[in-house]
mmCIF file of C-alpha atoms and ligand atoms in Angstrom:
data_model
loop_
_atom_site.group_PDB
_atom_site.id
_atom_site.type_symbol
_atom_site.label_atom_id
_atom_site.label_comp_id
_atom_site.label_asym_id
_atom_site.label_seq_id
_atom_site.Cartn_x
_atom_site.Cartn_y
_atom_site.Cartn_z
ATOM 1 C CA UNK Q 1 37.704 10.333 -43.578
ATOM 2 C CA UNK Q 2 34.445 8.838 -42.344
ATOM 3 C CA UNK Q 3 34.230 7.057 -38.981
ATOM 4 C CA UNK Q 4 31.981 3.996 -38.999
ATOM 5 C CA UNK Q 5 30.682 2.224 -35.892
ATOM 6 C CA UNK Q 6 29.633 -1.398 -36.233
ATOM 7 C CA UNK Q 7 28.213 -3.222 -33.206
ATOM 8 C CA UNK Q 8 30.361 -6.188 -32.141
ATOM 9 C CA UNK Q 9 28.906 -7.227 -28.758
ATOM 10 C CA UNK Q 10 25.355 -6.116 -28.022
ATOM 11 C CA UNK Q 11 24.084 -4.923 -24.655
ATOM 12 C CA UNK Q 12 22.264 -8.132 -23.651
ATOM 13 C CA UNK Q 13 25.239 -10.510 -24.153
ATOM 14 C CA UNK Q 14 27.528 -7.979 -22.443
ATOM 15 C CA UNK Q 15 25.382 -7.867 -19.332
ATOM 16 C CA UNK Q 16 24.859 -11.633 -19.367
ATOM 17 C CA UNK Q 17 28.620 -12.180 -19.455
ATOM 18 C CA UNK Q 18 29.252 -9.672 -16.660
ATOM 19 C CA UNK Q 19 26.676 -11.532 -14.562
ATOM 20 C CA UNK Q 20 28.477 -14.834 -15.272
ATOM 21 C CA UNK Q 21 31.838 -13.292 -14.421
ATOM 22 C CA UNK Q 22 30.507 -12.100 -11.071
ATOM 23 C CA UNK Q 23 29.378 -15.645 -10.258
ATOM 24 C CA UNK Q 24 32.881 -16.943 -11.104
ATOM 25 C CA UNK Q 25 34.757 -14.222 -9.237
ATOM 26 C CA UNK Q 26 32.658 -13.914 -6.078
ATOM 27 C CA UNK Q 27 33.775 -17.213 -4.459
ATOM 28 C CA UNK Q 28 37.408 -16.049 -4.735
ATOM 29 C CA UNK Q 29 36.792 -12.776 -2.911
ATOM 30 C CA UNK Q 30 37.009 -11.826 0.713
ATOM 31 C CA UNK Q 31 33.817 -10.295 2.100
ATOM 32 C CA UNK Q 32 35.357 -6.801 1.879
ATOM 33 C CA UNK Q 33 37.843 -6.636 -0.996
ATOM 34 C CA UNK Q 34 38.996 -3.452 -2.660
ATOM 35 C CA UNK Q 35 37.573 -3.170 -6.152
ATOM 36 C CA UNK Q 36 39.818 -0.916 -8.174
ATOM 37 C CA UNK Q 37 38.667 0.292 -11.580
ATOM 38 C CA UNK Q 38 40.923 1.920 -14.126
ATOM 39 C CA UNK Q 39 39.618 5.234 -15.429
ATOM 40 C CA UNK Q 40 38.400 6.134 -17.833
ATOM 41 C CA UNK Q 41 37.800 3.113 -20.041
ATOM 42 C CA UNK Q 42 37.030 0.664 -17.225
ATOM 43 C CA UNK Q 43 34.318 2.701 -15.509
ATOM 44 C CA UNK Q 44 31.219 1.105 -17.051
ATOM 45 C CA UNK Q 45 32.552 -2.450 -16.671
ATOM 46 C CA UNK Q 46 33.471 -1.631 -13.054
ATOM 47 C CA UNK Q 47 30.005 -0.220 -12.325
ATOM 48 C CA UNK Q 48 28.212 -3.238 -13.795
ATOM 49 C CA UNK Q 49 30.505 -5.882 -12.293
ATOM 50 C CA UNK Q 50 30.368 -4.187 -8.871
ATOM 51 C CA UNK Q 51 26.572 -4.400 -8.891
ATOM 52 C CA UNK Q 52 26.577 -7.998 -10.141
ATOM 53 C CA UNK Q 53 29.017 -8.923 -7.333
ATOM 54 C CA UNK Q 54 26.746 -7.324 -4.741
ATOM 55 C CA UNK Q 55 24.152 -10.007 -5.618
ATOM 56 C CA UNK Q 56 26.720 -12.494 -4.259
ATOM 57 C CA UNK Q 57 27.182 -10.625 -0.985
ATOM 58 C CA UNK Q 58 30.439 -8.876 -1.938
ATOM 59 C CA UNK Q 59 30.721 -5.618 0.019
ATOM 60 C CA UNK Q 60 33.744 -3.889 -1.497
ATOM 61 C CA UNK Q 61 35.511 -0.648 -0.903
ATOM 62 C CA UNK Q 62 35.486 1.031 -4.312
ATOM 63 C CA UNK Q 63 38.338 3.042 -5.721
ATOM 64 C CA UNK Q 64 39.782 4.093 -9.058
ATOM 65 C CA UNK Q 65 43.179 4.795 -10.562
ATOM 66 C CA UNK Q 66 44.137 6.761 -13.624
ATOM 67 C CA UNK Q 67 47.118 5.432 -15.540
ATOM 68 C CA UNK Q 68 48.422 6.879 -18.735
ATOM 69 C CA UNK Q 69 50.281 5.061 -21.407
ATOM 70 C CA UNK Q 70 51.826 7.738 -23.495
ATOM 71 C CA UNK Q 71 50.442 7.930 -26.998
ATOM 72 C CA UNK Q 72 47.314 9.232 -28.661
ATOM 73 C CA UNK Q 73 44.822 7.812 -31.091
ATOM 74 C CA UNK Q 74 44.827 4.069 -31.620
ATOM 75 C CA UNK Q 75 48.338 3.101 -30.454
ATOM 76 C CA UNK Q 76 49.775 3.161 -26.954
ATOM 77 C CA UNK Q 77 53.419 3.247 -25.981
ATOM 78 C CA UNK Q 78 54.927 0.800 -23.532
ATOM 79 C CA UNK Q 79 55.560 3.412 -20.865
ATOM 80 C CA UNK Q 80 52.896 3.548 -18.173
ATOM 81 C CA UNK Q 81 52.624 6.215 -15.472
ATOM 82 C CA UNK Q 82 50.328 6.821 -12.523
ATOM 83 C CA UNK Q 83 48.280 9.983 -13.042
ATOM 84 C CA UNK Q 84 45.966 9.374 -10.067
ATOM 85 C CA UNK Q 85 46.836 6.735 -7.513
ATOM 86 C CA UNK Q 86 44.516 4.543 -5.454
ATOM 87 C CA UNK Q 87 43.722 6.356 -2.202
ATOM 88 C CA UNK Q 88 43.058 3.242 -0.083
ATOM 89 C CA UNK Q 89 45.593 1.728 2.298
ATOM 90 C CA UNK Q 90 46.479 -1.471 0.436
ATOM 91 C CA UNK Q 91 48.574 -3.152 3.115
ATOM 92 C CA UNK Q 92 47.526 -6.783 3.404
ATOM 93 C CA UNK Q 93 44.414 -6.203 1.285
ATOM 94 C CA UNK Q 94 42.902 -8.232 -1.507
ATOM 95 C CA UNK Q 95 42.412 -6.113 -4.636
ATOM 96 C CA UNK Q 96 40.225 -6.896 -7.624
ATOM 97 C CA UNK Q 97 41.669 -4.791 -10.440
ATOM 98 C CA UNK Q 98 39.346 -4.108 -13.377
ATOM 99 C CA UNK Q 99 40.043 -2.747 -16.828
ATOM 100 C CA UNK Q 100 38.224 -2.528 -20.106
ATOM 101 C CA UNK Q 101 40.751 -4.113 -22.484
ATOM 102 C CA UNK Q 102 43.865 -6.246 -22.149
ATOM 103 C CA UNK Q 103 45.914 -5.409 -25.221
ATOM 104 C CA UNK Q 104 49.735 -5.234 -25.145
ATOM 105 C CA UNK Q 105 49.597 -6.119 -21.442
ATOM 106 C CA UNK Q 106 51.755 -3.166 -20.407
ATOM 107 C CA UNK Q 107 49.042 -1.381 -18.428
ATOM 108 C CA UNK Q 108 47.941 -4.316 -16.286
ATOM 109 C CA UNK Q 109 51.462 -5.687 -15.791
ATOM 110 C CA UNK Q 110 52.478 -2.262 -14.506
ATOM 111 C CA UNK Q 111 49.336 -1.850 -12.370
ATOM 112 C CA UNK Q 112 49.715 -5.232 -10.659
ATOM 113 C CA UNK Q 113 53.386 -4.549 -9.841
ATOM 114 C CA UNK Q 114 52.467 -1.096 -8.545
ATOM 115 C CA UNK Q 115 49.696 -2.408 -6.258
ATOM 116 C CA UNK Q 116 51.892 -5.169 -4.892
ATOM 117 C CA UNK Q 117 54.647 -2.653 -4.231
ATOM 118 C CA UNK Q 118 52.065 -0.676 -2.246
ATOM 119 C CA UNK Q 119 51.458 -3.719 -0.053
ATOM 120 C CA UNK Q 120 48.459 -5.477 -1.597
ATOM 121 C CA UNK Q 121 48.433 -9.095 -0.442
ATOM 122 C CA UNK Q 122 46.673 -10.409 -3.537
ATOM 123 C CA UNK Q 123 45.751 -8.738 -6.816
ATOM 124 C CA UNK Q 124 43.141 -10.452 -8.974
ATOM 125 C CA UNK Q 125 42.556 -9.048 -12.442
ATOM 126 C CA UNK Q 126 39.450 -9.032 -14.605
ATOM 127 C CA UNK Q 127 39.024 -7.458 -18.020
ATOM 128 C CA UNK Q 128 35.980 -7.174 -20.214
ATOM 129 C CA UNK Q 129 37.907 -7.719 -23.452
ATOM 130 C CA UNK Q 130 41.140 -9.519 -24.259
ATOM 131 C CA UNK Q 131 43.105 -9.175 -27.512
ATOM 132 C CA UNK Q 132 45.730 -11.917 -27.113
ATOM 133 C CA UNK Q 133 47.192 -11.313 -30.584
ATOM 134 C CA UNK Q 134 48.476 -7.930 -29.455
ATOM 135 C CA UNK Q 135 50.384 -9.016 -26.352
ATOM 136 C CA UNK Q 136 53.890 -7.554 -25.883
ATOM 137 C CA UNK Q 137 54.482 -8.746 -22.327
ATOM 138 C CA UNK Q 138 53.446 -12.088 -20.865
ATOM 139 C CA UNK Q 139 50.315 -11.272 -18.910
ATOM 140 C CA UNK Q 140 47.192 -13.319 -18.221
ATOM 141 C CA UNK Q 141 44.111 -11.831 -16.630
ATOM 142 C CA UNK Q 142 42.464 -14.039 -14.029
ATOM 143 C CA UNK Q 143 39.039 -13.377 -15.591
ATOM 144 C CA UNK Q 144 38.201 -12.406 -19.169
ATOM 145 C CA UNK Q 145 34.784 -11.434 -20.479
ATOM 146 C CA UNK Q 146 35.310 -11.850 -24.215
ATOM 147 C CA UNK Q 147 38.365 -12.731 -26.290
ATOM 148 C CA UNK Q 148 38.271 -10.609 -29.433
ATOM 149 C CA UNK Q 149 40.384 -10.270 -32.568
ATOM 150 C CA UNK Q 150 42.686 -7.359 -33.195
ATOM 151 C CA UNK Q 151 40.220 -4.547 -33.905
ATOM 152 C CA UNK Q 152 39.887 -1.081 -32.405
ATOM 153 C CA UNK Q 153 36.731 -1.001 -30.312
ATOM 154 C CA UNK Q 154 34.622 1.631 -28.566
ATOM 155 C CA UNK Q 155 31.511 1.831 -26.416
ATOM 156 C CA UNK Q 156 30.588 0.605 -22.916
ATOM 157 C CA UNK Q 157 33.030 3.173 -21.469
ATOM 158 C CA UNK Q 158 35.684 2.800 -24.159
ATOM 159 C CA UNK Q 159 36.488 5.796 -26.358
ATOM 160 C CA UNK Q 160 37.987 6.896 -29.607
ATOM 161 C CA UNK Q 161 39.426 10.374 -28.942
ATOM 162 C CA UNK Q 162 36.911 10.758 -26.067
ATOM 163 C CA UNK Q 163 33.898 9.855 -28.204
ATOM 164 C CA UNK Q 164 31.554 6.853 -28.058
ATOM 165 C CA UNK Q 165 31.984 5.990 -24.347
ATOM 166 C CA UNK Q 166 28.215 6.339 -23.901
ATOM 167 C CA UNK Q 167 27.261 3.490 -26.250
ATOM 168 C CA UNK Q 168 25.600 0.624 -24.338
ATOM 169 C CA UNK Q 169 27.284 -1.954 -26.603
ATOM 170 C CA UNK Q 170 30.844 -2.628 -27.822
ATOM 171 C CA UNK Q 171 31.463 -1.604 -31.421
ATOM 172 C CA UNK Q 172 34.281 -1.696 -33.951
ATOM 173 C CA UNK Q 173 35.535 1.572 -35.394
ATOM 174 C CA UNK Q 174 36.682 1.756 -38.953
ATOM 175 C CA UNK Q 175 37.919 4.740 -40.906
ATOM 176 C CA UNK Q 176 37.103 4.923 -44.554
ATOM 177 C CA UNK Q 177 37.909 7.473 -47.234
ATOM 178 C CA UNK Q 178 35.109 9.470 -48.723
ATOM 179 C CA UNK Q 179 32.002 11.047 -47.198
HETATM 180 P P1 5GP P 201 47.733 -2.300 -22.925
HETATM 181 O O1 5GP P 201 48.648 -1.627 -21.966
HETATM 182 O O2 5GP P 201 47.284 -3.683 -22.549
HETATM 183 O O3 5GP P 201 48.248 -2.216 -24.345
HETATM 184 O O4 5GP P 201 46.537 -1.332 -23.008
HETATM 185 C C1 5GP P 201 45.343 -1.483 -22.471
HETATM 186 C C2 5GP P 201 44.645 -0.146 -22.689
HETATM 187 O O5 5GP P 201 44.780 0.270 -24.061
HETATM 188 C C3 5GP P 201 43.190 -0.295 -22.427
HETATM 189 O O6 5GP P 201 42.901 -0.013 -21.089
HETATM 190 C C4 5GP P 201 42.641 0.741 -23.351
HETATM 191 O O7 5GP P 201 42.655 1.979 -22.698
HETATM 192 C C5 5GP P 201 43.603 0.823 -24.499
HETATM 193 N N1 5GP P 201 43.095 0.047 -25.652
HETATM 194 C C6 5GP P 201 43.499 -1.154 -26.097
HETATM 195 N N2 5GP P 201 42.764 -1.555 -27.131
HETATM 196 C C7 5GP P 201 41.870 -0.573 -27.344
HETATM 197 C C8 5GP P 201 40.785 -0.404 -28.263
HETATM 198 O O8 5GP P 201 40.473 -1.249 -29.120
HETATM 199 N N3 5GP P 201 40.062 0.742 -28.130
HETATM 200 C C9 5GP P 201 40.341 1.697 -27.206
HETATM 201 N N4 5GP P 201 39.614 2.786 -27.185
HETATM 202 N N5 5GP P 201 41.335 1.567 -26.324
HETATM 203 C C10 5GP P 201 42.084 0.440 -26.395
HETATM 204 MG MG1 MG P 202 42.478 2.007 -20.482
#
């Protein structure tokens, strides 16, 4: 099997869209919201959006959570668990929850319910990529960077078996037979 990487969204349009998203999101935020990124896939999007929001005067507390949806390779299962919880006190706080990809919807639906159960007053969600064709639970993100078709993507923090997170662009992975 040969793994091929084909660029889908280049670095310049990615950063331009993140800048636009920050301009859309900033007016909805309190001066000191909690920005919560989901590790690992959401870390590059979180880092770029955080810095774009700072240009609009947003002074967040930053934190991260690790969730696992059991399953390896290209498919996830519906069961989500907290591997590392947010360490901030969420009572009465506004949270901006960030993830790389909205796919089945299980991860973000679980995360929003979890944060509200921990006392968050409002949870806004933003994802870099949305694959609406793959939805299993009704979930809409408040902000979406790019709507993409059902393809397995990597780069800009997103991996395939822990590879390709370092790519500065989003790419499609395909497996082909042969060398
Ligand atoms: P959901 O719970 O919405 O199905 O899953 C969202 C998570 O699945 C994302 O945070 C991401 O970790 C993973 N995921 C969904 N689509 C892809 C993809 O194309 N590539 C990679 N590497 N992960 C994906
Ligand atoms: Mg993820």
